[in-house]
JSON list of C-alpha atoms in Angstrom, two decimals:
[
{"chain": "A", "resi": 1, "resn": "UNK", "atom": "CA", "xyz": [0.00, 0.00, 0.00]},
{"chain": "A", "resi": 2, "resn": "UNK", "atom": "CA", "xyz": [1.58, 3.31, -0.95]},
{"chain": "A", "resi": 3, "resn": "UNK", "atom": "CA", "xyz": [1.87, 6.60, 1.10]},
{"chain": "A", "resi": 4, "resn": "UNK", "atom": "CA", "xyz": [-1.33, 8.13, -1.01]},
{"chain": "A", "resi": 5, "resn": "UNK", "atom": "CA", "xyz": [-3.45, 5.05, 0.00]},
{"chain": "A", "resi": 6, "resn": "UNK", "atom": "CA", "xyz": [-2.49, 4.96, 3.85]},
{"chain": "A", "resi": 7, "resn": "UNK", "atom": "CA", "xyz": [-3.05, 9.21, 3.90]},
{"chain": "A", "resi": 8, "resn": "UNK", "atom": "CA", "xyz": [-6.24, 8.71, 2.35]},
{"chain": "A", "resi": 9, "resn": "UNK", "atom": "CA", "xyz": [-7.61, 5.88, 4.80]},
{"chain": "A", "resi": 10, "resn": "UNK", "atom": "CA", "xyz": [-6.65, 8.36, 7.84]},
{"chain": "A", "resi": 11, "resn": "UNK", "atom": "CA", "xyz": [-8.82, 10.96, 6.41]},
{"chain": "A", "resi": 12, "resn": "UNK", "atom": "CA", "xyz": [-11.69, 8.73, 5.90]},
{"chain": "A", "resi": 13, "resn": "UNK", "atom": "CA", "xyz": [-11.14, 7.03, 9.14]},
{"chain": "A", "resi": 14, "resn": "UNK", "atom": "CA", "xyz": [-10.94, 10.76, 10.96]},
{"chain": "A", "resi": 15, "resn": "UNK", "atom": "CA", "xyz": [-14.06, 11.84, 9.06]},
{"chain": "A", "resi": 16, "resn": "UNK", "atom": "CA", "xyz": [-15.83, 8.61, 10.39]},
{"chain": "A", "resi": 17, "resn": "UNK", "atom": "CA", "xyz": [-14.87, 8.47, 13.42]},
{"chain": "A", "resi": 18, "resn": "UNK", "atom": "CA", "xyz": [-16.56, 12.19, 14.07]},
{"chain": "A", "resi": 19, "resn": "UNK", "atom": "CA", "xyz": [-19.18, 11.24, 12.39]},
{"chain": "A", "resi": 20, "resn": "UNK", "atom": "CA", "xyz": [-19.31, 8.42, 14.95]},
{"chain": "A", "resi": 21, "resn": "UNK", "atom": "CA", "xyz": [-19.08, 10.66, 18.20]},
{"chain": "A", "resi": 22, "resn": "UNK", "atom": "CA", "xyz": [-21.34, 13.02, 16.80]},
{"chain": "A", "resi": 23, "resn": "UNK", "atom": "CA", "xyz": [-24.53, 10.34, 16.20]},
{"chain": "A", "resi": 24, "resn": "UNK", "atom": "CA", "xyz": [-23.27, 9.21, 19.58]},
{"chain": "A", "resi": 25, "resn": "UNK", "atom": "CA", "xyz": [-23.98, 13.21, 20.90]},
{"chain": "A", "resi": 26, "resn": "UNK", "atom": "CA", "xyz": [-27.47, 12.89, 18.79]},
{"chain": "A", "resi": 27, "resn": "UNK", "atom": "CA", "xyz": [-28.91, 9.45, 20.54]},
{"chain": "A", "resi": 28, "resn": "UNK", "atom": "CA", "xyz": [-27.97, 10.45, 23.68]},
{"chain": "A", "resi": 29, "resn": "UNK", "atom": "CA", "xyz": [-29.87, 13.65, 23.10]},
{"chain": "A", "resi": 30, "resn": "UNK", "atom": "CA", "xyz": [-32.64, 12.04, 21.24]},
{"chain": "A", "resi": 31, "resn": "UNK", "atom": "CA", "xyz": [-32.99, 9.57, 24.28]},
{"chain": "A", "resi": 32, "resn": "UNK", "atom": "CA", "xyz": [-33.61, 12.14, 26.61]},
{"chain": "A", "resi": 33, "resn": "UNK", "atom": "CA", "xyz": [-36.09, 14.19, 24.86]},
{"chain": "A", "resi": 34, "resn": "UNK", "atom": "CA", "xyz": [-39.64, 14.32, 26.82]},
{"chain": "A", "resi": 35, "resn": "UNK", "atom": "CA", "xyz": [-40.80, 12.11, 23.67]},
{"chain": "A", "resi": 36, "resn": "UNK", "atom": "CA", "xyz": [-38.19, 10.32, 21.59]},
{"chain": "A", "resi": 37, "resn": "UNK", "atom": "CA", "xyz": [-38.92, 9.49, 17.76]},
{"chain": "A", "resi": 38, "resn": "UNK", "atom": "CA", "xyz": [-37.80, 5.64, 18.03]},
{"chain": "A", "resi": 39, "resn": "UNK", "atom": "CA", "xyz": [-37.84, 4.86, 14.32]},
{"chain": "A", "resi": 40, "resn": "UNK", "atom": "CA", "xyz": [-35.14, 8.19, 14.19]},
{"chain": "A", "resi": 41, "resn": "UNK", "atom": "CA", "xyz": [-33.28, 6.37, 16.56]},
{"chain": "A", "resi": 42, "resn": "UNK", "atom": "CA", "xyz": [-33.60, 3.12, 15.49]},
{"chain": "A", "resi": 43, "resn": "UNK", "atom": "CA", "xyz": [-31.75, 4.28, 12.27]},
{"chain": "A", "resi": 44, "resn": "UNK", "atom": "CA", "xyz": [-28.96, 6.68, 13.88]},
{"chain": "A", "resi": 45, "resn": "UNK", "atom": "CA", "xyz": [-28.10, 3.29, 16.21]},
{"chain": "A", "resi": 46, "resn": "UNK", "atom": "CA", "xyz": [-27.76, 1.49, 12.88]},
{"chain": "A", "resi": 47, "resn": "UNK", "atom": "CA", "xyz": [-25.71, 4.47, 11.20]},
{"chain": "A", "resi": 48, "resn": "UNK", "atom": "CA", "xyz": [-23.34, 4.18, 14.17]},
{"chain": "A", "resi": 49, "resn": "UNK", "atom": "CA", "xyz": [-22.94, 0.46, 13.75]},
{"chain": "A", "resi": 50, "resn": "UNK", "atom": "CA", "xyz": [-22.43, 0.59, 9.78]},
{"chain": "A", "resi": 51, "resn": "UNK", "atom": "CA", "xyz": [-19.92, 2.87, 10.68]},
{"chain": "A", "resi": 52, "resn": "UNK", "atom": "CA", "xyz": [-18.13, 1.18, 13.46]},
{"chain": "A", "resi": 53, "resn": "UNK", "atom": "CA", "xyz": [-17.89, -1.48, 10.95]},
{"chain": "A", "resi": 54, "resn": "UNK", "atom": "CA", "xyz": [-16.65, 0.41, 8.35]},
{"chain": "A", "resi": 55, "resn": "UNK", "atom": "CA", "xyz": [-13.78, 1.93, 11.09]},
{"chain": "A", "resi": 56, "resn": "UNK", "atom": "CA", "xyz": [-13.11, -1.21, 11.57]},
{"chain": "A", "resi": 57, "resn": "UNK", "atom": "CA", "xyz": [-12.14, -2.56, 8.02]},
{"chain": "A", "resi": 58, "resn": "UNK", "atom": "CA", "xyz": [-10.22, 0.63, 7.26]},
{"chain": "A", "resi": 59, "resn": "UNK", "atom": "CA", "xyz": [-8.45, 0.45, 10.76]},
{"chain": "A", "resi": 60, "resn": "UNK", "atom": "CA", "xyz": [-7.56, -2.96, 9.64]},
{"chain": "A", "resi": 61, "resn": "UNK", "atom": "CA", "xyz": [-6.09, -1.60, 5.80]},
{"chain": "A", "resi": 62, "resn": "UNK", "atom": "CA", "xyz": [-3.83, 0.42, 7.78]},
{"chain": "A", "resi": 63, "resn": "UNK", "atom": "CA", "xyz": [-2.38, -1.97, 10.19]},
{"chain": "A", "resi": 64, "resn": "UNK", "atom": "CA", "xyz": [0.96, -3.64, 8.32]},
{"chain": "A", "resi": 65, "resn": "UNK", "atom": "CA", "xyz": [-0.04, -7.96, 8.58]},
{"chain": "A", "resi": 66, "resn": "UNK", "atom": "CA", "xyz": [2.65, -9.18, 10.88]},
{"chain": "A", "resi": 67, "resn": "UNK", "atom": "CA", "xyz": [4.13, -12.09, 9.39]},
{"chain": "A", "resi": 68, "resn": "UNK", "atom": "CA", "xyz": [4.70, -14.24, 12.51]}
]
């Protein structure tokens, strides 16, 4: 993987991972609203997993494989 590749997985893994605190700001505030919309979040609790999961892979792309 070149230089290019690995800069360009940080950025995407920065921009998702405040993406990810900031749904995590939203369903905490959506929780403890006098009448939460569950179907609202319903779908930012999936968000946040399709992103974790997406951290995940590209955390994993810029980790070298240790040949052991």
């Amino acid at each position: 993987m070149t230089d290019q590749d690995n800069n360009e997985f940080a950025l995407e893994l920065a921009r998702l991972q405040q993406e990810h605190r900031d749904l995590d700001v939203a369903i905490e505030a959506l929780q403890h609203s006098p009448a939460p919309d569950l179907l609202r979040l319903q779908r930012l609790k999936k968000r946040k997993l399709q992103l974790r999961d997406r951290i995940s892979f590209i955390e994993d792309q810029i980790t070298p494989d240790i040949i052991a």
